[in-house]
Amino acid sequence: MLEVKGLRKVYQSGSREVEALRDLTFTVENGDLVCLVGPSGCGKTTLLRCLAGLLAPTAGDVRVDGKAVDGPPEGMAVVFQEYGRSLFPWMNVRDNVELPLKQKKVPKRRRQELIEQSLDAVGLTGSAAAYPWQLSGGMQQRVAIARAVAYEPRTLLMDEPFAAVDAQTRADLEDLVRELWKRLGVTILFVTHDIDESVYLGQRVVMLSSSPTVVQDELLIDLPADRDQLTTRADPRFIALRTRVYEQIQAAKKNAER
Amino acid sequence: MTTARRGNPAGDTVLLGVAGLAGLLLIIELMPRLGLVDERFLPPASRIMAALAEEAASGAFWTALSDTLVAWALGLAIAVAAGVLAGLVIGSVPALRALTASTVEFLRPIPSVALIPLAVLLYGTDLGSTLLLVCYAAFWQVLVQVLYGVADVDPVAFETARSFRFSAWARIRHVLWPTALPYVFTGVRLAASVALVLAITAELVIGSPGLGKEIAVAQASEAVPTMYALIVVTGVLGVLINLLARTGERRLLAWHQSVRGEVSA
Ligand SMILES: Nc1ncnc2c1ncn2[C@@H]1O[C@H](COP(=O)(O)OP(=O)(O)O)[C@@H](O)[C@H]1O
Ligand SMILES: [Mg+2]
């Protein structure tokens, strides 16, 4: 479970202060898939880094599974937006997936199983020996997802993971995330600036305002659990929901301008 | 013949290189023989070659060569080990980096040869004198490159390692070190050349054992062809060391070149 209470983050660079997050409060229940949507520059990455224990908040309380975050918490994996830079170019795909498992002291036999299963799950069975830079962007992000999945996290944070891949690949990867979530029962916080993506993927959508950033609204996505790129996106309920999200984000913008 | 040459540009280059070298030898042969330069300062190439053959047959030459190589290799090894260690430690602790920055900038430009009096004071004409100069000069080459390398670590890669709870050692071993490795190689290559220059200089000026000392001895005893022969040997050493370093670099960093290729493409 993720709990964020009164989170505030001010970046201090020299004498300049940037208030990336003003006051955020929300929770993500165990096993939930929550999408966090907000305009570019509103502090989504900042929030994620606070949750991942990579960045200390200026004020407020961040808890993962009830424990206050004061460093990267156990049982959490992060998929970064910059997949190309997040994978280690001096290691092939298999070694990239294996290294975090070694750090976690998973026995060798189990490591082999996990690597195979996770590469299978993302459709990269044949690419274990390839180096990341030999793969396309979409495939690289699959490797990053496989690495996170093999780690067997209880919580998975994803930071605009598909912002830089083409539309077709993106649709495939969205379905992959839903499928993995249903199969593994992990808690996922998925960050995106894409309204449609947030509604298609999430069980719940948390909308952030633009800077100074607060939680604008939360919305329960009451679409059926089995989603499909064609039928779900054409579903009148989907369209109604995405309109709601869109309106809220527009309203947030207007508030900010006032 | 012309078409064959066109089809093989690499062979062409080698051929041109050999032709250039032969031309140079010919000029060195002819200049003293035609009286354009005094034979006491530049003997004909054939006599230099003869002296070289004579040297190769003497035990003293091989001892001097091995002395120089030992000083070079030992000094380089110490400098690389110290430079890499210091670079990784300084580079990964920001406070240490700020603390040492001005000191590094002050110590680095001091020409190693300025330390010759100190070396003599400490070690006389022993191997130690040569080592001190070689280590000093080579160390900075390595240190500076390792610092560049550590600064080049991708923050996203580093945060990835942190988020998967890598230990501090694992972050150095699996992120810092592989990133810095290409820079380490550059540092080693530069240091290897500088180390040879300093080894010869130290032997020449201080008289510690090695090829440099032999050059000084040959000059003092007016064995000019031998002096030139020894100079040729140092030149060949320089070329071989550079070749070795470059080949090693290319072999071990296949992934890096490929990544670079990707970026420029
Ligand atoms: N390290 C940093 N130092 C100073 N300002 C930063 C830093 N990181 C992000 N910011 C600023 O904080 C704001 C939010 O950034 P970010 O969290 O990356 O937004 P998002 O991920 O939603 O696009 C931006 O205005 C950005 O310029
Ligand atoms: Mg971002």
PDB file of N, CA, C and O and ligand atoms in Angstrom, chain A residues 11 18 20 39-46, ligand 1:
ATOM      1  N   TYR A  11      12.488  22.234  -4.889  1.00  0.00           N
ATOM      2  CA  TYR A  11      13.881  22.066  -5.337  1.00  0.00           C
ATOM      3  C   TYR A  11      14.630  23.360  -5.071  1.00  0.00           C
ATOM      4  O   TYR A  11      14.123  24.446  -5.330  1.00  0.00           O
ATOM      5  N   VAL A  18      12.197  26.029  -6.762  1.00  0.00           N
ATOM      6  CA  VAL A  18      11.128  25.541  -7.621  1.00  0.00           C
ATOM      7  C   VAL A  18      10.220  24.664  -6.775  1.00  0.00           C
ATOM      8  O   VAL A  18      10.641  23.651  -6.234  1.00  0.00           O
ATOM      9  N   ALA A  20       7.948  22.071  -6.853  1.00  0.00           N
ATOM     10  CA  ALA A  20       7.480  21.052  -7.797  1.00  0.00           C
ATOM     11  C   ALA A  20       6.155  20.456  -7.335  1.00  0.00           C
ATOM     12  O   ALA A  20       5.269  20.207  -8.142  1.00  0.00           O
ATOM     13  N   PRO A  39      -0.321  17.230 -16.380  1.00  0.00           N
ATOM     14  CA  PRO A  39       0.429  17.829 -17.486  1.00  0.00           C
ATOM     15  C   PRO A  39       1.936  17.747 -17.272  1.00  0.00           C
ATOM     16  O   PRO A  39       2.396  17.571 -16.146  1.00  0.00           O
ATOM     17  N   SER A  40       2.692  17.877 -18.346  1.00  0.00           N
ATOM     18  CA  SER A  40       4.149  17.837 -18.265  1.00  0.00           C
ATOM     19  C   SER A  40       4.661  18.913 -17.314  1.00  0.00           C
ATOM     20  O   SER A  40       4.145  20.025 -17.307  1.00  0.00           O
ATOM     21  N   GLY A  41       5.618  18.561 -16.510  1.00  0.00           N
ATOM     22  CA  GLY A  41       6.232  19.539 -15.609  1.00  0.00           C
ATOM     23  C   GLY A  41       5.467  19.758 -14.328  1.00  0.00           C
ATOM     24  O   GLY A  41       5.812  20.629 -13.536  1.00  0.00           O
ATOM     25  N   CYS A  42       4.402  18.951 -14.074  1.00  0.00           N
ATOM     26  CA  CYS A  42       3.607  19.179 -12.874  1.00  0.00           C
ATOM     27  C   CYS A  42       4.192  18.451 -11.671  1.00  0.00           C
ATOM     28  O   CYS A  42       3.693  18.570 -10.564  1.00  0.00           O
ATOM     29  N   GLY A  43       5.253  17.684 -11.880  1.00  0.00           N
ATOM     30  CA  GLY A  43       5.913  17.066 -10.734  1.00  0.00           C
ATOM     31  C   GLY A  43       5.657  15.576 -10.574  1.00  0.00           C
ATOM     32  O   GLY A  43       5.844  15.022  -9.494  1.00  0.00           O
ATOM     33  N   LYS A  44       5.245  14.903 -11.663  1.00  0.00           N
ATOM     34  CA  LYS A  44       4.953  13.468 -11.579  1.00  0.00           C
ATOM     35  C   LYS A  44       6.205  12.665 -11.253  1.00  0.00           C
ATOM     36  O   LYS A  44       6.201  11.792 -10.390  1.00  0.00           O
ATOM     37  N   THR A  45       7.292  13.004 -11.971  1.00  0.00           N
ATOM     38  CA  THR A  45       8.547  12.291 -11.718  1.00  0.00           C
ATOM     39  C   THR A  45       9.051  12.571 -10.302  1.00  0.00           C
ATOM     40  O   THR A  45       9.522  11.670  -9.608  1.00  0.00           O
ATOM     41  N   THR A  46       8.884  13.813  -9.878  1.00  0.00           N
ATOM     42  CA  THR A  46       9.293  14.187  -8.519  1.00  0.00           C
ATOM     43  C   THR A  46       8.552  13.336  -7.492  1.00  0.00           C
ATOM     44  O   THR A  46       9.155  12.790  -6.564  1.00  0.00           O
TER      45      THR A  46
HETATM   46  N1  LIG C   1      16.608  18.302  -9.882  1.00  0.00           N
HETATM   47  C1  LIG C   1      15.809  19.367 -10.065  1.00  0.00           C
HETATM   48  N2  LIG C   1      16.196  20.602  -9.687  1.00  0.00           N
HETATM   49  C2  LIG C   1      15.401  21.678  -9.866  1.00  0.00           C
HETATM   50  N3  LIG C   1      14.181  21.620 -10.404  1.00  0.00           N
HETATM   51  C3  LIG C   1      13.726  20.429 -10.807  1.00  0.00           C
HETATM   52  C4  LIG C   1      14.505  19.243 -10.664  1.00  0.00           C
HETATM   53  N4  LIG C   1      13.791  18.187 -11.152  1.00  0.00           N
HETATM   54  C5  LIG C   1      12.631  18.703 -11.587  1.00  0.00           C
HETATM   55  N5  LIG C   1      12.576  20.050 -11.374  1.00  0.00           N
HETATM   56  C6  LIG C   1      11.440  20.933 -11.683  1.00  0.00           C
HETATM   57  O1  LIG C   1      10.317  20.455 -10.992  1.00  0.00           O
HETATM   58  C7  LIG C   1       9.163  20.520 -11.798  1.00  0.00           C
HETATM   59  C8  LIG C   1       8.528  19.147 -11.915  1.00  0.00           C
HETATM   60  O2  LIG C   1       9.380  18.289 -12.657  1.00  0.00           O
HETATM   61  P1  LIG C   1       9.038  16.771 -12.921  1.00  0.00           P
HETATM   62  O3  LIG C   1       8.784  16.102 -11.626  1.00  0.00           O
HETATM   63  O4  LIG C   1      10.096  16.202 -13.768  1.00  0.00           O
HETATM   64  O5  LIG C   1       7.680  16.883 -13.751  1.00  0.00           O
HETATM   65  P2  LIG C   1       6.949  15.822 -14.689  1.00  0.00           P
HETATM   66  O6  LIG C   1       7.578  14.493 -14.460  1.00  0.00           O
HETATM   67  O7  LIG C   1       5.520  15.870 -14.286  1.00  0.00           O
HETATM   68  O8  LIG C   1       7.113  16.285 -16.099  1.00  0.00           O
HETATM   69  C9  LIG C   1       9.600  21.120 -13.125  1.00  0.00           C
HETATM   70  O9  LIG C   1       9.319  22.504 -13.101  1.00  0.00           O
HETATM   71  C10 LIG C   1      11.077  20.873 -13.153  1.00  0.00           C
HETATM   72  O10 LIG C   1      11.727  21.884 -13.884  1.00  0.00           O
END
